[in-house]
XYZ file of C-alpha atoms in Angstrom:
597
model
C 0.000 0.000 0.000
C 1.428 3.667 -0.963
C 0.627 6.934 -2.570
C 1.673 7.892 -5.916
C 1.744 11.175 -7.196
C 3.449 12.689 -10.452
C 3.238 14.732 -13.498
C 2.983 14.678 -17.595
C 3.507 18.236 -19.238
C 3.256 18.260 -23.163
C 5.520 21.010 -23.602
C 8.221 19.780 -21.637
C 8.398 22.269 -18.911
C 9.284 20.899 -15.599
C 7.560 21.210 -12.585
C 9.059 23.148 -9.889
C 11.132 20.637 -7.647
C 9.465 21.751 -4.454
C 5.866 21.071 -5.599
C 7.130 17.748 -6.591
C 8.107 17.597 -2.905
C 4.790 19.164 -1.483
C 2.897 16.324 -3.655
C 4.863 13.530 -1.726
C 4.687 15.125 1.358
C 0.884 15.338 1.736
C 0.618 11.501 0.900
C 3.056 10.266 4.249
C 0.139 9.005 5.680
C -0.431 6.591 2.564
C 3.527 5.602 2.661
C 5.173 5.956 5.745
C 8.403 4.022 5.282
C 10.025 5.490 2.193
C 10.207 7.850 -0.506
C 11.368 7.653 -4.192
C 10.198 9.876 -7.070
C 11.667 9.385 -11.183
C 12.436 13.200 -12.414
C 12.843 13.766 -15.745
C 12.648 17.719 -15.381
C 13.760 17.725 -19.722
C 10.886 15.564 -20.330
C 8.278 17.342 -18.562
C 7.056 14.225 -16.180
C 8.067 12.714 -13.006
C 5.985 9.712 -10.956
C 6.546 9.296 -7.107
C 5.801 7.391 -4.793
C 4.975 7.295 -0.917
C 5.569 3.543 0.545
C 4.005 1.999 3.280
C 6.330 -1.215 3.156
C 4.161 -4.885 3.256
C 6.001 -6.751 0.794
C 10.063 -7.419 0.408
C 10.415 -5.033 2.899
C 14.280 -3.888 1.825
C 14.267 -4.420 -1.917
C 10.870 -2.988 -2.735
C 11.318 0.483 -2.795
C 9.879 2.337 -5.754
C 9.876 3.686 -8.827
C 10.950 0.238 -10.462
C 12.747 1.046 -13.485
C 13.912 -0.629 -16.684
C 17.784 -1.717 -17.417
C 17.459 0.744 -20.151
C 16.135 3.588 -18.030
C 13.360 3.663 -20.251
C 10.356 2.526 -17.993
C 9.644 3.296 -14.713
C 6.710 2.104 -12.471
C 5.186 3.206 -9.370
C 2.067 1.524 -7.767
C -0.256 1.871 -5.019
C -1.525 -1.768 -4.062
C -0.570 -5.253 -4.178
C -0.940 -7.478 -6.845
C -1.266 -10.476 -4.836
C -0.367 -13.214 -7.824
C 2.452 -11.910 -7.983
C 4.147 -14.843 -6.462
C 2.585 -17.055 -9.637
C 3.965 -14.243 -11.939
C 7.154 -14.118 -10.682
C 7.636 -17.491 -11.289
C 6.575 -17.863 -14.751
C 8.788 -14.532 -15.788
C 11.969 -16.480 -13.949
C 11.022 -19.676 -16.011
C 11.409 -17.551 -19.387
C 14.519 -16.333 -18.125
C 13.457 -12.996 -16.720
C 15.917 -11.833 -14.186
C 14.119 -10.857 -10.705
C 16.829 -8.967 -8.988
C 14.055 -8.360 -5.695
C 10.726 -10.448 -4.227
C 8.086 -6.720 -5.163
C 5.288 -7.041 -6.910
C 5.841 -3.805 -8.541
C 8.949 -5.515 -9.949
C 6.643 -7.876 -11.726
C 4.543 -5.132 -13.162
C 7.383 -3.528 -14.817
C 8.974 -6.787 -16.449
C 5.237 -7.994 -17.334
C 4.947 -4.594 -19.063
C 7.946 -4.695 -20.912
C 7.488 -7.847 -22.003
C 3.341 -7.791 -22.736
C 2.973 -3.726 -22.992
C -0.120 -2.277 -21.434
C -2.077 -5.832 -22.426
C -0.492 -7.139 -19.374
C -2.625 -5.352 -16.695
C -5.628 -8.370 -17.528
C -3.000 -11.028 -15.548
C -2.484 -8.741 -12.864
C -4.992 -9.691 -9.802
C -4.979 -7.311 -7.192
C -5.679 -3.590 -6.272
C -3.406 -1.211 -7.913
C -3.275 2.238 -9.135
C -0.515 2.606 -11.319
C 1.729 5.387 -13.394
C 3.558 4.030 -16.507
C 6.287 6.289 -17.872
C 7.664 4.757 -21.069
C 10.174 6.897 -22.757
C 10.313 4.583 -25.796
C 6.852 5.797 -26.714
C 6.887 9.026 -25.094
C 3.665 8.526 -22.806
C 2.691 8.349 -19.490
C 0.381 5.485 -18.458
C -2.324 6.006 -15.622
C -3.935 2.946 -14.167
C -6.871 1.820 -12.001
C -7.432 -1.809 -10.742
C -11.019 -3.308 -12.207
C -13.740 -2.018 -9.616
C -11.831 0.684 -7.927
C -10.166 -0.563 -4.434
C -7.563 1.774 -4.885
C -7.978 5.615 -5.918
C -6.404 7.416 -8.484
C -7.441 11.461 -9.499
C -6.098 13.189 -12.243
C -6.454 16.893 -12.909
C -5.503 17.610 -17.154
C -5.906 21.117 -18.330
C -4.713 20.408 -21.714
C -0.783 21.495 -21.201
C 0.112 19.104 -17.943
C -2.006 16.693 -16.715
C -1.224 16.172 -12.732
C -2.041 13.344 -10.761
C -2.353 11.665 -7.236
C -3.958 8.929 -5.284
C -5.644 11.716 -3.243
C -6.668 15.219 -4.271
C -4.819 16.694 -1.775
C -1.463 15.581 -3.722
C -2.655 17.413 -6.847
C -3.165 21.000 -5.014
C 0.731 21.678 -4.541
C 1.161 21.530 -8.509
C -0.998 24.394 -9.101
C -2.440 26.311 -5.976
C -4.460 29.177 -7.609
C -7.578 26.481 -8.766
C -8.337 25.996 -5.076
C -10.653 28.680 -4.575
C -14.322 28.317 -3.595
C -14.974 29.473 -7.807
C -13.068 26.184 -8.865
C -15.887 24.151 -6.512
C -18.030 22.103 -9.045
C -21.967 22.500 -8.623
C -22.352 19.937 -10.648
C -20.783 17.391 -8.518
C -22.144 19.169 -5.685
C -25.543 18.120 -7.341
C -25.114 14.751 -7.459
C -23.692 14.327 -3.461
C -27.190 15.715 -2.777
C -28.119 12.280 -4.833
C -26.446 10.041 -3.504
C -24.722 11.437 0.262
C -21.235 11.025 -2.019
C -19.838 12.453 -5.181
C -19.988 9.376 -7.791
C -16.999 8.994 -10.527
C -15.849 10.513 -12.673
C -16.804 14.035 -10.594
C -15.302 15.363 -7.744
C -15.973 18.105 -5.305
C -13.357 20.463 -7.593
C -13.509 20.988 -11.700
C -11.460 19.773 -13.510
C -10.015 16.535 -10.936
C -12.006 13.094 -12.272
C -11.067 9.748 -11.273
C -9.429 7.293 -13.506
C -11.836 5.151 -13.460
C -11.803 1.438 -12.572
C -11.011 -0.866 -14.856
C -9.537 2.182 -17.213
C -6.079 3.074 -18.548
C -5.434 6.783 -19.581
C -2.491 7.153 -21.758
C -0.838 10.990 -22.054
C 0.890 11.861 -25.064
C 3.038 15.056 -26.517
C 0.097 15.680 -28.992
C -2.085 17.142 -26.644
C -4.226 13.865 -26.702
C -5.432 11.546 -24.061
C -6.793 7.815 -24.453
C -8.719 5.804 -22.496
C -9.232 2.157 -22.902
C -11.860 0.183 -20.129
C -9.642 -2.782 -20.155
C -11.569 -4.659 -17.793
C -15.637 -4.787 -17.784
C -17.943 -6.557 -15.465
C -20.468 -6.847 -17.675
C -18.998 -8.552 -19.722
C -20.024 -11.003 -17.711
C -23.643 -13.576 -18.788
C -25.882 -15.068 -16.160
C -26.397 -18.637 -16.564
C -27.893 -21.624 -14.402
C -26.284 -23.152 -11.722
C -26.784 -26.680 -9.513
C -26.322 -24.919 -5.807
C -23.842 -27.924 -5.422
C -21.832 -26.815 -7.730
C -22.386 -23.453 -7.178
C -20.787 -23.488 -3.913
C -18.283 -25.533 -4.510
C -16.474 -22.975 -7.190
C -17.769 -20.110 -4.766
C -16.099 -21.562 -1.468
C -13.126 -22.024 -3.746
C -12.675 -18.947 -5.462
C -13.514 -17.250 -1.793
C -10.465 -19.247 -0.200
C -7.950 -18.722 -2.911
C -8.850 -14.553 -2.900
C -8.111 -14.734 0.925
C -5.260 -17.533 0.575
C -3.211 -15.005 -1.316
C -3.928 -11.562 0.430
C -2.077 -13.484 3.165
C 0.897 -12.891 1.717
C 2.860 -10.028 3.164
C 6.240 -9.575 5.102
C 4.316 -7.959 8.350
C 1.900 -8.600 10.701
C -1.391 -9.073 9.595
C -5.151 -9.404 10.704
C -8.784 -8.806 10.245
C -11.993 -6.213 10.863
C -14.494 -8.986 12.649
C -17.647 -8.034 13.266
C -19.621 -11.199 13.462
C -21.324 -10.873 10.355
C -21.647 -13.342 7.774
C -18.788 -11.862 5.343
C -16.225 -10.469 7.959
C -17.001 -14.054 9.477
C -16.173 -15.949 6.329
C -13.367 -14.344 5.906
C -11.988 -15.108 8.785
C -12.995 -18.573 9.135
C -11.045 -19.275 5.961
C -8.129 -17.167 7.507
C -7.863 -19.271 9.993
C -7.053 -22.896 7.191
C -4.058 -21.137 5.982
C -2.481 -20.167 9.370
C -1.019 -22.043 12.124
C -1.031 -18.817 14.511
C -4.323 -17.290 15.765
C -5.401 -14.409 13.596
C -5.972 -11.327 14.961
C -9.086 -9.850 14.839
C -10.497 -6.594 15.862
C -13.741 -4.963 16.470
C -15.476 -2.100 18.430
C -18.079 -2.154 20.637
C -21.028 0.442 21.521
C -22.438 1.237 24.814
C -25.874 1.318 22.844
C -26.933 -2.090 22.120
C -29.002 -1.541 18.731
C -25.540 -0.680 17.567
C -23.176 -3.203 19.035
C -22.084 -5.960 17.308
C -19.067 -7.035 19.475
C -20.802 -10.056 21.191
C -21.287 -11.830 17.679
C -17.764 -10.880 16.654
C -16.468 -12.844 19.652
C -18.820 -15.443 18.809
C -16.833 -15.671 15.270
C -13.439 -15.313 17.234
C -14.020 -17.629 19.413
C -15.346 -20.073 16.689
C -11.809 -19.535 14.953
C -9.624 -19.855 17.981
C -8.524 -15.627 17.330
C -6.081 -13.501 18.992
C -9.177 -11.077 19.403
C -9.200 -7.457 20.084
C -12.110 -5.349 21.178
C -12.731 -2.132 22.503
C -15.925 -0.494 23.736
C -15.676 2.959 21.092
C -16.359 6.617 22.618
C -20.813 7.018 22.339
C -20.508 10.509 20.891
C -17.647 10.138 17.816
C -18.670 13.992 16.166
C -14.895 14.863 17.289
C -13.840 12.655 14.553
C -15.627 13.467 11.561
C -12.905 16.421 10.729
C -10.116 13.751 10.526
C -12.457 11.771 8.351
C -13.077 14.682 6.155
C -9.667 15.421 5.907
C -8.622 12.427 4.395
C -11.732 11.857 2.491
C -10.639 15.214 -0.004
C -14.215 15.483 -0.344
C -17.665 15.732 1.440
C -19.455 12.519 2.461
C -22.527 12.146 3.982
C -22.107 8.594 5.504
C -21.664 8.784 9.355
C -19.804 4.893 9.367
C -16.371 7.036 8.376
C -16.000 7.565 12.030
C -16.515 3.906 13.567
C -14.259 2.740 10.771
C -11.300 4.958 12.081
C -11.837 4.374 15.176
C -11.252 0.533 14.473
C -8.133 1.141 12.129
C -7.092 3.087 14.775
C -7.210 -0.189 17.325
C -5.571 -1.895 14.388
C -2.855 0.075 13.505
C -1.028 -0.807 16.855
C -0.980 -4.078 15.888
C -1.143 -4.886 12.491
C -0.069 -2.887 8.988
C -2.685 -5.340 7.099
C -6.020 -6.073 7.740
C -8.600 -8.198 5.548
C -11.992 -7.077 4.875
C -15.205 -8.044 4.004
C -16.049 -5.357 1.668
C -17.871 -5.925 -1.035
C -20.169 -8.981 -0.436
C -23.362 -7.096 0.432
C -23.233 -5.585 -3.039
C -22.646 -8.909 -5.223
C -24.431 -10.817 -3.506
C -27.521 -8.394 -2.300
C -26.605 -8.193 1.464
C -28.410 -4.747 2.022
C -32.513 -4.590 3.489
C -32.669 -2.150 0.361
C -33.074 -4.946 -1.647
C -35.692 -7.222 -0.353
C -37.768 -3.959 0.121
C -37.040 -2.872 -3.128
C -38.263 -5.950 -4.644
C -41.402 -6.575 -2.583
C -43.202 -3.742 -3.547
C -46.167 -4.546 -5.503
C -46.055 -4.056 -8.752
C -42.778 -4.119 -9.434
C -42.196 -6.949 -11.636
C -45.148 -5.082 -13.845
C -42.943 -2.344 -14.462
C -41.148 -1.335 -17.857
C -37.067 -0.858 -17.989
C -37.234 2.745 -17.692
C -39.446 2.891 -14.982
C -37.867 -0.297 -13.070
C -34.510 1.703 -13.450
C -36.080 5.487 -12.284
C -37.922 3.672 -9.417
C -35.105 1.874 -8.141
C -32.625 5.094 -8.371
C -35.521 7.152 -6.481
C -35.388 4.367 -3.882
C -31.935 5.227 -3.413
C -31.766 8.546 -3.311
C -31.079 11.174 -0.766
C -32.790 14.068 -2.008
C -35.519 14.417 -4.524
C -34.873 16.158 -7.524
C -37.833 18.324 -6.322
C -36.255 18.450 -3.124
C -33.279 20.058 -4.454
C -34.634 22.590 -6.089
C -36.600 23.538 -2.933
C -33.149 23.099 -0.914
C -31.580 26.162 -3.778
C -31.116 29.404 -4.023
C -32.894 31.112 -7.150
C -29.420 31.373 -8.991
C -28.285 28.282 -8.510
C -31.927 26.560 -9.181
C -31.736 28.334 -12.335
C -28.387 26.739 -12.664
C -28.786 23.322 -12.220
C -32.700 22.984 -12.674
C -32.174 20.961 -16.127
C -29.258 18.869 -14.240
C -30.574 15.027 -13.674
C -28.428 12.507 -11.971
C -30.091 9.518 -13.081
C -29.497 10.768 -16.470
C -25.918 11.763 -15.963
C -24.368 9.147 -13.177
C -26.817 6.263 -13.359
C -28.179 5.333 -17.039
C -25.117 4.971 -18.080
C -24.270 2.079 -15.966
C -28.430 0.562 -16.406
C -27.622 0.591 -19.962
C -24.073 -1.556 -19.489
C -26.436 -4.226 -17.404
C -29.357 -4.343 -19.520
C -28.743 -8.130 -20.255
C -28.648 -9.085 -16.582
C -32.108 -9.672 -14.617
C -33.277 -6.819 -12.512
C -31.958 -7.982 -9.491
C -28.661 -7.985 -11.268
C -29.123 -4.597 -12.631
C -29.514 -2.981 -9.706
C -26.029 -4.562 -7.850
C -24.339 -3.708 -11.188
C -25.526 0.273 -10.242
C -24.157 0.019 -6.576
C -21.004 -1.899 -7.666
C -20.489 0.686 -10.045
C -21.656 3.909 -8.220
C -21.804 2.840 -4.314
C -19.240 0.562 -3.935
C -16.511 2.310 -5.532
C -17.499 5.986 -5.016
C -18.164 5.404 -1.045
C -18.078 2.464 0.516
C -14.393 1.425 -0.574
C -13.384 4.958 0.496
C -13.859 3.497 3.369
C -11.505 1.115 4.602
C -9.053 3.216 2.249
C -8.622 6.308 3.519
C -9.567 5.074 6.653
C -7.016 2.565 6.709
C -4.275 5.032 5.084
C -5.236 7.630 7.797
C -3.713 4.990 10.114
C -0.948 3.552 7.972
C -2.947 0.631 7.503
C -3.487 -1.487 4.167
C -7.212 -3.338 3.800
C -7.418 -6.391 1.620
C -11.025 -6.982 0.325
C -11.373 -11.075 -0.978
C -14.994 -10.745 -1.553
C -13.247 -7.896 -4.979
C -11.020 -10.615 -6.150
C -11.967 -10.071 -10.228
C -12.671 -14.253 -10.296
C -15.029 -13.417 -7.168
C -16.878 -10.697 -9.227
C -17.280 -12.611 -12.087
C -18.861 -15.444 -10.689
C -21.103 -13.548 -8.907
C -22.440 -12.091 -12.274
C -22.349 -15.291 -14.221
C -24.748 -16.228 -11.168
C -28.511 -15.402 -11.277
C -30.201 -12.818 -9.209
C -32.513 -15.147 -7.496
C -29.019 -16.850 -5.945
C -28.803 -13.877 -3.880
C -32.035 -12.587 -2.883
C -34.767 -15.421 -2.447
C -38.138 -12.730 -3.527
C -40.643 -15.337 -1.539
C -38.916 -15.123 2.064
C -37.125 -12.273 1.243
C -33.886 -13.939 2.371
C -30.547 -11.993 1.312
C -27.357 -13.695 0.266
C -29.452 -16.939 -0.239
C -27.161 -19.166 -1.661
C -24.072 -17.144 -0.342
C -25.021 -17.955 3.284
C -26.236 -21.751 2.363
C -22.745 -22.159 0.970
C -20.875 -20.839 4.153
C -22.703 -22.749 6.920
C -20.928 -25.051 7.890
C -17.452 -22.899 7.816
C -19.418 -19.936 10.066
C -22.070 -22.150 11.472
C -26.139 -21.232 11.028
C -26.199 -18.310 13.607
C -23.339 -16.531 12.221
C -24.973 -17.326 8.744
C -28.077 -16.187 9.574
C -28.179 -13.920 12.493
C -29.970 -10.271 11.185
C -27.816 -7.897 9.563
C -26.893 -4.711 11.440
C -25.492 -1.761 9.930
C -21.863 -0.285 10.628
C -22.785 2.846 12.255
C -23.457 5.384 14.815
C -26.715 7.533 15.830
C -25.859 10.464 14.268
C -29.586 11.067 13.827
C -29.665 11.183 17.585
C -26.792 13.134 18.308
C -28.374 15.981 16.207
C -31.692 15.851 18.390
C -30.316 16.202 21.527
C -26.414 17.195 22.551
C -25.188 17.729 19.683
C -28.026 19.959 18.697
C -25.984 23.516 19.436
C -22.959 21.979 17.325
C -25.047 20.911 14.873
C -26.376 24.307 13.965
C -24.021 26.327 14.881
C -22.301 24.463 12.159
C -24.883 24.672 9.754
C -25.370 28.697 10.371
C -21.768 29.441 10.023
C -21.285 27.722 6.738
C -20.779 30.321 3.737
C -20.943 28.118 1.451
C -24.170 26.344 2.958
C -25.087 29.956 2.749
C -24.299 30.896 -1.253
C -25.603 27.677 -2.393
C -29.258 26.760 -0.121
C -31.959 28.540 1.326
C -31.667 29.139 4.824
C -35.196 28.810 5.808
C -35.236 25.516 4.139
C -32.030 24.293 6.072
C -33.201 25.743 9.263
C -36.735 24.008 8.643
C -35.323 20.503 8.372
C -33.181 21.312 11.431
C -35.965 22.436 13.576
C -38.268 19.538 12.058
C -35.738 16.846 12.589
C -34.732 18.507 16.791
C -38.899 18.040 17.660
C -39.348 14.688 16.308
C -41.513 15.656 13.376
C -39.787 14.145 10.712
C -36.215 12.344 10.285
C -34.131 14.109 8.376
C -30.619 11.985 9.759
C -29.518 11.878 6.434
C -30.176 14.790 4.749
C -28.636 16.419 8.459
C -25.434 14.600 8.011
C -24.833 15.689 3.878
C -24.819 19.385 4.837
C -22.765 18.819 8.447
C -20.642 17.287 5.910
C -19.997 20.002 3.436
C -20.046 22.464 5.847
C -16.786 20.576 7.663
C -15.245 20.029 4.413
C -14.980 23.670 3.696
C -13.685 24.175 7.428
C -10.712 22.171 5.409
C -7.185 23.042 6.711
């Protein structure tokens, strides 16, 4: 795990030294343990790297770079079959000279080109700069574990696993003019800012599954070199079913094992962080440390269950009973998060990274299983409405964004000022962030279609933000199985009503059948609870005066929304006449981002 950071000017002109500097500087959190940046100030480009060391901890430092001094490679990630890849370069007679993975990537790459990237399995961002064809290569693993932003105004394109290490290359776009509404827009959508926007114009993700490739010409391609829908549904005997399932799901966490520090897990007792551990535990002769938080508040504490699991797998368990009132965090959330995000779990998360980090420099996840394999209440609900199986493409796809959605389109134009209503009245983010992705999954069945819109939009844009920055604010790397590409694809070769059994309204139906007997059936099939706090709570009672003191003292909060209608939903929310939690927590959230150091 690292940060990488760099530039790519067309005209050749170098970037000043001490911005190069700056960029690396903001990203120590990311990389720790060492430092190493390729500067080719006549070129116009130079790719750096932060390390957080996890893998050949003395001969991996980074860039990588070619005999010929032609190639260099910097990565953020693992690719964790590397070990398989290694192997097969050595048996060509490819000289190794160290055990990195991000050795592997740059002999792969000069021995495959840019074609290489579909053998790599892992999470990686990664810069490219080949000299022999005068381009700089940006790349971003298949669904988006690990970030990558880029900010190209034509002349030099800038980039940086966080925003914050593209500011130092040019500090007069940071101004509260260079903020994009648009973006802003859609976080009213969906309580984050989906790719490609962010908060600022002109930074976009690279997104997943893309390559970008920068050339003197003043053009930029970009190839989608990986595609989960590509993917066809197909029928499947359970038996069989879970047999490739439970061994794709042991192989993903057999290999994210491998690292040259301690290591461990986020356990909270539910049926993914549970599987994940149980198969932890085949592939280890030492107990696996585990670690969870507890609450005070029993609708949100899942520590007993987590034990349950630890005990189950003989773990070297760690638990601590977390703070009730965690507001005090949400600034260090925001901090690291670059941008605003509405989703109050940020603060449990780093508070247990935080009880990880003084153990561990690894932890394993469960990420990602609720969305291929419909873990979320959303979904049941969703599809037991009446009617719903009656209803055409269009309106199965508006319906089910509505369902998801924070505010109302209507709502947002209420929420406006008359300027900016006029603005962005024609603006619709189903049209711009979510057809898109309804259109890729047209082939699959609806349940399908609407996990391909939260892998795409929810997964990547917030909920592996996550254990990322999260992690990273810690010096911590998280390692997600469940997002192992042969993981993914299964799970879309595999029928919707494999996951969410319409009739009992049972979640994860064949998912949980197949892990049973690893977790046992009241792991399997104890009640989902959310990862969270009571924000919603918090807002009605002490942290009321906080709350809107915040709210009143935001200018922007003040140039963008009506104050009536923000102090309305306040006062509303305080008395008990309506819940407006999340609505509450997207504007206490762009309020602290602009408190931004």
């Amino acid at each position: 795990m690292c940060g990488i950071f760099g530039y790519w000017d067309r005209s050749r002109t170098p970037l000043d030294g001490d911005a190069l500097q700056r960029m690396a500087q903001s990203l120590v959190h990311r990389g720790p343990d060492d430092e190493g940046v390729w500067n080719q100030p006549q070129r116009g480009v130079a790719i750096g790297n932060r390390r957080l060391s996890i893998i050949d901890l003395g001969g991996g430092h980074q860039p990588f770079v070619s005999d010929d001094g032609q190639v260099a490679v910097v990565q953020n990630g693992e690719i964790f079959n590397y070990v398989e890849l290694a192997a097969e370069l050595r048996a060509q007679g490819v000289r190794l000279d160290t055990g990195s993975d991000t050795e592997v990537i740059l002999r792969l790459y000069e021995r495959e080109g840019i074609a290489c990237l579909k053998r790599l399995n892992g999470m990686f961002a990664i810069a490219i700069d080949d000299a022999r064809e005068d381009a700089l290569y940006l790349v971003r693993d298949r669904i988006g574990v690990k970030p990558l932003y880029v900010c190209d105004d034509g002349t030099r394109a800038v980039f940086g696993s966080e925003i914050k290490a593209i500011l130092p290359a040019d500090r007069s776009r940071w101004s509260p003019d260079a903020i994009d509404l648009e973006a802003v827009h859609h976080y009213l959508t969906f309580n984050y800012i989906p790719a490609p926007w962010t908060i600022w114009q002109g930074v976009r993700h690279v997104m997943p599954g893309t390559w970008m490739k920068f050339t003197r010409a003043g053009h930029m391609q970009t190839q989608r070199w990986w595609s989960l829908a590509d993917q066809r549904e197909r029928d499947h005997d359970f038996g069989a079913w879970a047999e490739e399932f439970m061994a794709v799901l042991d192989d993903a966490t057999r290999i994210r094992l491998r690292a040259d520090v301690p290591w461990g897990a986020f356990l909270s007792g539910g049926v993914d962080s549970s599987s994940i551990v149980g198969l932890m535990a085949r592939h280890v002769q030492a107990p696996v440390k585990t670690f969870c938080i507890g609450f005070a508040d029993p609708r949100f504490d899942e520590s007993a269950y987590a034990a349950e699991a630890a005990r189950r797998f003989g773990c070297d368990h760690q638990m601590e009973v977390a703070e009730l009132n965690m507001l005090d965090r949400w600034p260090k959330a925001l901090h690291h998060l670059d941008q605003p995000h509405g989703d109050a779990s940020f603060m449990p998360t780093l508070r247990v990274s935080e009880l990880a980090a003084r153990h561990v420099k690894v932890v394993l996840t469960g990420d990602g299983g609720d969305e291929l394999f419909a873990g979320y209440d959303k979904y049941a609900q969703w599809f037991a409405r009446p009617g719903v199986d009656a209803l055409g493409a269009d309106s199965f796809q508006r319906g089910y964004f509505d369902s998801i959605s924070l505010f109302t389109p209507q709502a947002k134009l209420a929420l406006y000022r008359p300027e900016l209503r006029v603005r962005l009245q024609g603006l619709d983010s189903f049209t711009e962030a979510a057809r898109p992705w309804f259109d890729e999954a047209a082939h699959f069945d609806r349940v399908n279609q609407a996990l391909y819109l939260d892998m795409q939009l929810l997964l990547s844009g917030n909920n592996l933000v996550k254990p990322d920055r999260m992690g990273m604010a810690v010096s911590i790397e998280a390692r997600t199985p469940f997002l192992d590409w042969r993981m993914m694809e299964l799970a879309f070769r595999s029928r919707g009503n494999t996951k969410l059994d319409r009739a009992s309204g049972d979640k994860k139906y064949w998912y949980k059948k197949a892990v049973t007997s690893l977790i046992g059936q009241d792991l399997a099939y104890r009640k989902k609870q959310m990862f969270t706090v009571p924000i919603g709570e918090w807002f009605r009672n002490e942290s009321y005066p906080w709350l809107k003191g915040l709210l009143d003292g935001s200018d922007v909060l003040r140039a963008w929304f009506e104050p009536a209608a923000v102090s309305s939903m306040l006062e509303r929310h305080r008395d008990g006449r309506e819940n407006f939690t999340r609505e509450l927590r997207a504007l206490a959230a762009l309020a602290l981002w602009e408190r931004r150091p």
